[in-house]
PDB file of C-alpha atoms and ligand atoms in Angstrom:
ATOM      1  CA  MET A1019      -0.043   0.029   0.055  1.00  0.00           C
ATOM      2  CA  THR A1020       1.312   3.488  -0.902  1.00  0.00           C
ATOM      3  CA  ARG A1021       1.720   5.524   2.262  1.00  0.00           C
ATOM      4  CA  ILE A1022       0.757   9.267   1.650  1.00  0.00           C
ATOM      5  CA  ALA A1023       1.468  12.093   4.051  1.00  0.00           C
ATOM      6  CA  LEU A1024      -0.218  15.503   3.875  1.00  0.00           C
ATOM      7  CA  TYR A1025       1.661  18.726   5.130  1.00  0.00           C
ATOM      8  CA  PRO A1026      -0.970  21.287   5.433  1.00  0.00           C
ATOM      9  CA  GLY A1027      -0.248  24.978   6.065  1.00  0.00           C
ATOM     10  CA  SER A1028      -0.697  28.522   4.878  1.00  0.00           C
ATOM     11  CA  PHE A1029       2.894  28.833   3.691  1.00  0.00           C
ATOM     12  CA  ASP A1030       2.398  32.580   3.217  1.00  0.00           C
ATOM     13  CA  PRO A1031       5.289  32.480   2.397  1.00  0.00           C
ATOM     14  CA  LEU A1032       7.281  29.147   2.642  1.00  0.00           C
ATOM     15  CA  THR A1033      10.279  29.526   4.881  1.00  0.00           C
ATOM     16  CA  ASN A1034      13.447  27.508   5.367  1.00  0.00           C
ATOM     17  CA  GLY A1035      11.803  26.305   8.321  1.00  0.00           C
ATOM     18  CA  HIS A1036       9.022  24.649   6.268  1.00  0.00           C
ATOM     19  CA  LEU A1037      11.546  23.358   3.814  1.00  0.00           C
ATOM     20  CA  ASP A1038      13.329  21.567   6.699  1.00  0.00           C
ATOM     21  CA  ILE A1039      10.140  19.836   7.611  1.00  0.00           C
ATOM     22  CA  ILE A1040       9.452  18.821   3.982  1.00  0.00           C
ATOM     23  CA  SER A1041      12.945  17.529   3.409  1.00  0.00           C
ATOM     24  CA  ARG A1042      12.478  15.188   6.372  1.00  0.00           C
ATOM     25  CA  ALA A1043       8.859  14.378   6.091  1.00  0.00           C
ATOM     26  CA  CYS A1044       9.157  13.136   2.608  1.00  0.00           C
ATOM     27  CA  ARG A1045      11.388  10.272   3.921  1.00  0.00           C
ATOM     28  CA  LEU A1046       8.505   9.042   6.260  1.00  0.00           C
ATOM     29  CA  ALA A1047       5.927   8.396   3.310  1.00  0.00           C
ATOM     30  CA  ASP A1048       6.009   7.124  -0.274  1.00  0.00           C
ATOM     31  CA  ARG A1049       4.606  10.414  -1.300  1.00  0.00           C
ATOM     32  CA  LEU A1050       4.287  13.860   0.415  1.00  0.00           C
ATOM     33  CA  VAL A1051       1.622  16.266  -0.566  1.00  0.00           C
ATOM     34  CA  ILE A1052       2.023  19.866   0.578  1.00  0.00           C
ATOM     35  CA  ALA A1053      -1.385  21.361   1.037  1.00  0.00           C
ATOM     36  CA  VAL A1054      -1.742  25.084   0.729  1.00  0.00           C
ATOM     37  CA  GLY A1055      -4.720  26.436   2.514  1.00  0.00           C
ATOM     38  CA  ALA A1056      -6.719  28.906   0.487  1.00  0.00           C
ATOM     39  CA  HIS A1057      -9.252  29.633   3.315  1.00  0.00           C
ATOM     40  CA  HIS A1058      -8.252  33.324   3.987  1.00  0.00           C
ATOM     41  CA  GLU A1059      -7.717  34.078   0.343  1.00  0.00           C
ATOM     42  CA  LYS A1060      -8.960  37.564   0.766  1.00  0.00           C
ATOM     43  CA  SER A1061      -6.424  38.475   3.500  1.00  0.00           C
ATOM     44  CA  ALA A1062      -3.622  36.391   2.108  1.00  0.00           C
ATOM     45  CA  PHE A1063      -0.240  38.026   1.396  1.00  0.00           C
ATOM     46  CA  LEU A1064       0.489  35.910  -1.688  1.00  0.00           C
ATOM     47  CA  SER A1065      -2.293  34.186  -3.597  1.00  0.00           C
ATOM     48  CA  ALA A1066      -2.772  30.428  -2.967  1.00  0.00           C
ATOM     49  CA  GLU A1067      -1.862  29.682  -6.748  1.00  0.00           C
ATOM     50  CA  LYS A1068       1.307  31.907  -6.319  1.00  0.00           C
ATOM     51  CA  ARG A1069       2.220  30.188  -3.082  1.00  0.00           C
ATOM     52  CA  LYS A1070       1.558  26.760  -4.829  1.00  0.00           C
ATOM     53  CA  ALA A1071       3.913  27.824  -7.794  1.00  0.00           C
ATOM     54  CA  LEU A1072       6.660  28.886  -5.494  1.00  0.00           C
ATOM     55  CA  ILE A1073       6.470  25.719  -3.527  1.00  0.00           C
ATOM     56  CA  ALA A1074       6.578  23.647  -6.615  1.00  0.00           C
ATOM     57  CA  ALA A1075       9.663  25.259  -7.859  1.00  0.00           C
ATOM     58  CA  GLU A1076      11.342  24.565  -4.340  1.00  0.00           C
ATOM     59  CA  ILE A1077      10.315  21.022  -4.079  1.00  0.00           C
ATOM     60  CA  ALA A1078      11.710  20.057  -7.352  1.00  0.00           C
ATOM     61  CA  ASN A1079      15.190  20.465  -5.805  1.00  0.00           C
ATOM     62  CA  ILE A1080      14.371  18.168  -2.834  1.00  0.00           C
ATOM     63  CA  ALA A1081      12.970  14.910  -3.969  1.00  0.00           C
ATOM     64  CA  ASP A1082      10.745  13.465  -6.661  1.00  0.00           C
ATOM     65  CA  ASN A1083       8.117  12.152  -4.168  1.00  0.00           C
ATOM     66  CA  ILE A1084       6.655  15.485  -3.305  1.00  0.00           C
ATOM     67  CA  ASP A1085       3.563  17.296  -4.713  1.00  0.00           C
ATOM     68  CA  VAL A1086       1.754  20.459  -3.999  1.00  0.00           C
ATOM     69  CA  ALA A1087      -1.972  21.099  -4.001  1.00  0.00           C
ATOM     70  CA  VAL A1088      -4.365  23.920  -2.925  1.00  0.00           C
ATOM     71  CA  PHE A1089      -7.218  23.144  -0.560  1.00  0.00           C
ATOM     72  CA  ASP A1090     -10.010  25.110   0.915  1.00  0.00           C
ATOM     73  CA  GLY A1091     -12.074  22.748   3.183  1.00  0.00           C
ATOM     74  CA  LEU A1092     -11.111  20.806   6.135  1.00  0.00           C
ATOM     75  CA  VAL A1093      -7.674  19.289   6.624  1.00  0.00           C
ATOM     76  CA  VAL A1094      -9.135  15.762   7.158  1.00  0.00           C
ATOM     77  CA  ASP A1095     -11.320  16.068   3.973  1.00  0.00           C
ATOM     78  CA  ALA A1096      -8.248  17.086   1.877  1.00  0.00           C
ATOM     79  CA  ALA A1097      -6.386  14.032   3.398  1.00  0.00           C
ATOM     80  CA  ARG A1098      -9.284  11.728   2.713  1.00  0.00           C
ATOM     81  CA  ASP A1099      -9.507  12.982  -0.908  1.00  0.00           C
ATOM     82  CA  LEU A1100      -5.887  12.426  -1.462  1.00  0.00           C
ATOM     83  CA  GLY A1101      -5.852   9.054   0.280  1.00  0.00           C
ATOM     84  CA  ALA A1102      -3.327  10.396   2.876  1.00  0.00           C
ATOM     85  CA  SER A1103      -2.896   8.461   6.120  1.00  0.00           C
ATOM     86  CA  LEU A1104      -0.609  10.614   7.751  1.00  0.00           C
ATOM     87  CA  LEU A1105      -0.814  14.442   8.691  1.00  0.00           C
ATOM     88  CA  VAL A1106       2.567  16.210   9.233  1.00  0.00           C
ATOM     89  CA  ARG A1107       3.035  19.301  11.281  1.00  0.00           C
ATOM     90  CA  GLY A1108       6.177  21.116  12.494  1.00  0.00           C
ATOM     91  CA  LEU A1109       6.608  21.927  16.164  1.00  0.00           C
ATOM     92  CA  ARG A1110       8.793  24.884  17.089  1.00  0.00           C
ATOM     93  CA  ASN A1111       8.083  25.572  20.659  1.00  0.00           C
ATOM     94  CA  GLY A1112       5.618  25.096  23.507  1.00  0.00           C
ATOM     95  CA  SER A1113       3.144  27.613  21.959  1.00  0.00           C
ATOM     96  CA  ASP A1114       2.900  25.450  18.771  1.00  0.00           C
ATOM     97  CA  PHE A1115       2.669  22.339  20.946  1.00  0.00           C
ATOM     98  CA  ASP A1116      -0.446  23.619  22.775  1.00  0.00           C
ATOM     99  CA  TYR A1117      -2.287  24.735  19.626  1.00  0.00           C
ATOM    100  CA  GLU A1118      -1.112  21.648  17.459  1.00  0.00           C
ATOM    101  CA  MET A1119      -2.345  19.249  20.180  1.00  0.00           C
ATOM    102  CA  GLN A1120      -5.832  20.896  20.066  1.00  0.00           C
ATOM    103  CA  MET A1121      -5.953  20.472  16.142  1.00  0.00           C
ATOM    104  CA  ALA A1122      -4.581  17.040  16.245  1.00  0.00           C
ATOM    105  CA  GLY A1123      -7.202  16.032  18.808  1.00  0.00           C
ATOM    106  CA  MET A1124     -10.073  17.533  16.656  1.00  0.00           C
ATOM    107  CA  ASN A1125      -8.637  15.906  13.549  1.00  0.00           C
ATOM    108  CA  GLN A1126      -8.367  12.548  15.270  1.00  0.00           C
ATOM    109  CA  ALA A1127     -12.030  12.807  16.473  1.00  0.00           C
ATOM    110  CA  MET A1128     -13.173  13.716  12.839  1.00  0.00           C
ATOM    111  CA  ALA A1129     -10.811  11.094  11.022  1.00  0.00           C
ATOM    112  CA  PRO A1130      -9.583   8.534  13.416  1.00  0.00           C
ATOM    113  CA  ASP A1131      -7.831   6.685  10.378  1.00  0.00           C
ATOM    114  CA  VAL A1132      -5.664   9.686   9.783  1.00  0.00           C
ATOM    115  CA  GLU A1133      -2.503   9.931  12.125  1.00  0.00           C
ATOM    116  CA  THR A1134      -0.779  13.105  13.017  1.00  0.00           C
ATOM    117  CA  VAL A1135       2.822  13.102  13.154  1.00  0.00           C
ATOM    118  CA  PHE A1136       4.927  16.000  14.577  1.00  0.00           C
ATOM    119  CA  LEU A1137       8.409  16.783  13.668  1.00  0.00           C
ATOM    120  CA  ALA A1138      10.555  18.900  15.764  1.00  0.00           C
ATOM    121  CA  ALA A1139      11.690  22.025  13.940  1.00  0.00           C
ATOM    122  CA  ALA A1140      15.534  22.184  13.663  1.00  0.00           C
ATOM    123  CA  PRO A1141      16.819  24.038  16.697  1.00  0.00           C
ATOM    124  CA  SER A1142      18.975  26.508  14.457  1.00  0.00           C
ATOM    125  CA  ILE A1143      15.828  27.753  12.763  1.00  0.00           C
ATOM    126  CA  ASN A1144      12.941  27.326  15.180  1.00  0.00           C
ATOM    127  CA  TYR A1145      12.471  31.104  15.550  1.00  0.00           C
ATOM    128  CA  LEU A1146      11.302  31.386  11.946  1.00  0.00           C
ATOM    129  CA  SER A1147       7.695  32.551  11.080  1.00  0.00           C
ATOM    130  CA  SER A1148       5.918  33.564   7.974  1.00  0.00           C
ATOM    131  CA  SER A1149       4.360  36.713   9.556  1.00  0.00           C
ATOM    132  CA  LEU A1150       7.770  37.944  10.841  1.00  0.00           C
ATOM    133  CA  VAL A1151       9.303  37.306   7.430  1.00  0.00           C
ATOM    134  CA  ARG A1152       6.601  39.546   5.982  1.00  0.00           C
ATOM    135  CA  GLN A1153       7.066  42.185   8.533  1.00  0.00           C
ATOM    136  CA  ILE A1154      10.819  42.390   8.134  1.00  0.00           C
ATOM    137  CA  ALA A1155      10.581  42.571   4.415  1.00  0.00           C
ATOM    138  CA  ALA A1156       7.779  45.308   4.625  1.00  0.00           C
ATOM    139  CA  MET A1157      10.210  47.301   6.865  1.00  0.00           C
ATOM    140  CA  GLY A1158      13.011  47.114   4.264  1.00  0.00           C
ATOM    141  CA  GLY A1159      14.855  44.263   6.268  1.00  0.00           C
ATOM    142  CA  ASP A1160      16.918  41.502   4.653  1.00  0.00           C
ATOM    143  CA  ILE A1161      15.060  38.091   4.530  1.00  0.00           C
ATOM    144  CA  SER A1162      17.486  36.180   2.299  1.00  0.00           C
ATOM    145  CA  SER A1163      18.576  34.011   5.231  1.00  0.00           C
ATOM    146  CA  PHE A1164      14.956  33.036   6.135  1.00  0.00           C
ATOM    147  CA  VAL A1165      13.486  32.070   2.805  1.00  0.00           C
ATOM    148  CA  PRO A1166      14.799  30.552  -0.555  1.00  0.00           C
ATOM    149  CA  ALA A1167      15.923  33.271  -3.052  1.00  0.00           C
ATOM    150  CA  GLN A1168      12.908  33.059  -5.310  1.00  0.00           C
ATOM    151  CA  ILE A1169      10.559  33.329  -2.585  1.00  0.00           C
ATOM    152  CA  ALA A1170      12.405  36.305  -1.175  1.00  0.00           C
ATOM    153  CA  GLU A1171      12.018  37.927  -4.681  1.00  0.00           C
ATOM    154  CA  ALA A1172       8.275  37.135  -4.745  1.00  0.00           C
ATOM    155  CA  VAL A1173       7.863  38.717  -1.349  1.00  0.00           C
ATOM    156  CA  ARG A1174       9.829  41.870  -2.317  1.00  0.00           C
ATOM    157  CA  ASP A1175       7.661  42.166  -5.521  1.00  0.00           C
ATOM    158  CA  ARG A1176       4.437  41.838  -3.612  1.00  0.00           C
ATOM    159  CA  ILE A1177       5.584  44.450  -1.202  1.00  0.00           C
ATOM    160  CA  GLY A1178       6.683  46.756  -4.158  1.00  0.00           C
ATOM    161  CA  ARG A1179       3.339  46.407  -5.781  1.00  0.00           C
ATOM    162  CA  ALA A1180       1.492  47.168  -2.488  1.00  0.00           C
ATOM    163  CA  GLY A1181       3.655  50.258  -1.776  1.00  0.00           C
TER     164      GLY A1181
HETATM  165  N1  LIG B1319       9.197  26.697  10.124  1.00  0.00           N
HETATM  166  C1  LIG B1319       8.656  27.919  10.114  1.00  0.00           C
HETATM  167  N2  LIG B1319       7.514  28.418  10.268  1.00  0.00           N
HETATM  168  C2  LIG B1319       6.601  27.533  10.689  1.00  0.00           C
HETATM  169  C3  LIG B1319       7.025  26.119  11.152  1.00  0.00           C
HETATM  170  C4  LIG B1319       8.161  25.654  10.652  1.00  0.00           C
HETATM  171  N3  LIG B1319       8.648  24.461  10.884  1.00  0.00           N
HETATM  172  N4  LIG B1319       5.815  25.560  11.484  1.00  0.00           N
HETATM  173  C5  LIG B1319       4.831  26.476  11.575  1.00  0.00           C
HETATM  174  N5  LIG B1319       5.328  27.654  11.296  1.00  0.00           N
HETATM  175  C6  LIG B1319       4.719  28.843  11.366  1.00  0.00           C
HETATM  176  C7  LIG B1319       4.090  29.501  10.047  1.00  0.00           C
HETATM  177  O1  LIG B1319       5.258  30.346   9.372  1.00  0.00           O
HETATM  178  C8  LIG B1319       3.099  30.356  10.553  1.00  0.00           C
HETATM  179  O2  LIG B1319       3.658  31.723  10.930  1.00  0.00           O
HETATM  180  P1  LIG B1319       2.724  32.850  11.172  1.00  0.00           P
HETATM  181  O3  LIG B1319       1.760  32.482  12.070  1.00  0.00           O
HETATM  182  O4  LIG B1319       3.615  33.905  11.668  1.00  0.00           O
HETATM  183  O5  LIG B1319       2.284  33.414   9.771  1.00  0.00           O
HETATM  184  C9  LIG B1319       2.423  29.650  11.800  1.00  0.00           C
HETATM  185  O6  LIG B1319       3.610  28.746  12.038  1.00  0.00           O
HETATM  186  C10 LIG B1319       1.164  28.972  11.494  1.00  0.00           C
HETATM  187  O7  LIG B1319       1.338  28.355  10.077  1.00  0.00           O
HETATM  188  P2  LIG B1319       0.779  27.043   9.486  1.00  0.00           P
HETATM  189  O8  LIG B1319       1.708  25.916   9.785  1.00  0.00           O
HETATM  190  O9  LIG B1319       0.802  27.430   8.037  1.00  0.00           O
HETATM  191  O10 LIG B1319      -0.482  26.909  10.050  1.00  0.00           O
HETATM  192  P3  LIG B1319      -1.817  27.606  10.099  1.00  0.00           P
HETATM  193  O11 LIG B1319      -2.308  27.514  11.536  1.00  0.00           O
HETATM  194  O12 LIG B1319      -1.791  28.947   9.543  1.00  0.00           O
HETATM  195  O13 LIG B1319      -2.798  26.944   9.124  1.00  0.00           O
HETATM  196  C11 LIG B1319      -4.062  25.120   8.324  1.00  0.00           C
HETATM  197  C12 LIG B1319      -2.992  25.588   9.103  1.00  0.00           C
HETATM  198  C13 LIG B1319      -4.035  25.764   6.985  1.00  0.00           C
HETATM  199  C14 LIG B1319      -4.035  23.610   8.253  1.00  0.00           C
HETATM  200  C15 LIG B1319      -5.300  25.453   9.178  1.00  0.00           C
HETATM  201  O14 LIG B1319      -5.402  26.631   9.695  1.00  0.00           O
HETATM  202  C16 LIG B1319      -6.529  25.417   8.216  1.00  0.00           C
HETATM  203  O15 LIG B1319      -6.896  26.200   7.480  1.00  0.00           O
HETATM  204  N6  LIG B1319      -7.318  24.214   8.434  1.00  0.00           N
HETATM  205  C17 LIG B1319      -8.466  24.006   7.545  1.00  0.00           C
HETATM  206  C18 LIG B1319      -9.700  23.921   8.402  1.00  0.00           C
HETATM  207  C19 LIG B1319      -9.723  22.776   9.430  1.00  0.00           C
HETATM  208  O16 LIG B1319      -9.562  21.680   8.909  1.00  0.00           O
HETATM  209  N7  LIG B1319      -9.932  23.136  10.630  1.00  0.00           N
HETATM  210  C20 LIG B1319     -10.002  22.124  11.630  1.00  0.00           C
HETATM  211  C21 LIG B1319      -8.750  21.987  12.320  1.00  0.00           C
HETATM  212  S1  LIG B1319      -8.839  21.140  13.892  1.00  0.00           S
END
């Protein structure tokens, strides 16, 4: 049986922290699908399709068992639609843990057949967050050590267009 893992998130934008989780999670399953949430599309910084295209370019450099998709319903429904039996989430700190435990519990209650797996974020980059990357870029700071080069460019473009 093919084991499929789903890594859901906003990825607005994808950071080096997400890439760390992706490069490790793809070894846990036959196929890893990165699921970009399009729920808050109106307030999104980058559109879901743009986030998907940026992620597609990055995962091509990591492994050939990784795909990316956009979803806008429940995570557990996306998992079922894709035939995923694992849900992957990264944990950076205690606040993530509290929030993630609650989500894992709700998801388990709704879909007992889908198992949540937590990966500990690499200690060297466990301070990264997408909103801080956006904030630093908006204030003219250098984000090149937090996100891949093409993503830094897309973030700067987006800020340039808004300004
Ligand atoms: N490296 C870097 N950043 C990380 C990270 C890592 N390893 N792990 C988490 N983050 C950060 C993100 O950058 C983001 O930062 P920000 O808040 O500063 O922008 C933050 O953690 C949370 O991001 P994300 O992992 O994308 O989760 P989310 O809570 O925004 O969204 C969804 C997760 C998309 C799955 C969820 O919100 C959703 O929409 N679910 C669908 C509805 C549903 O099923 N609801 C029921 C759930 S019980």
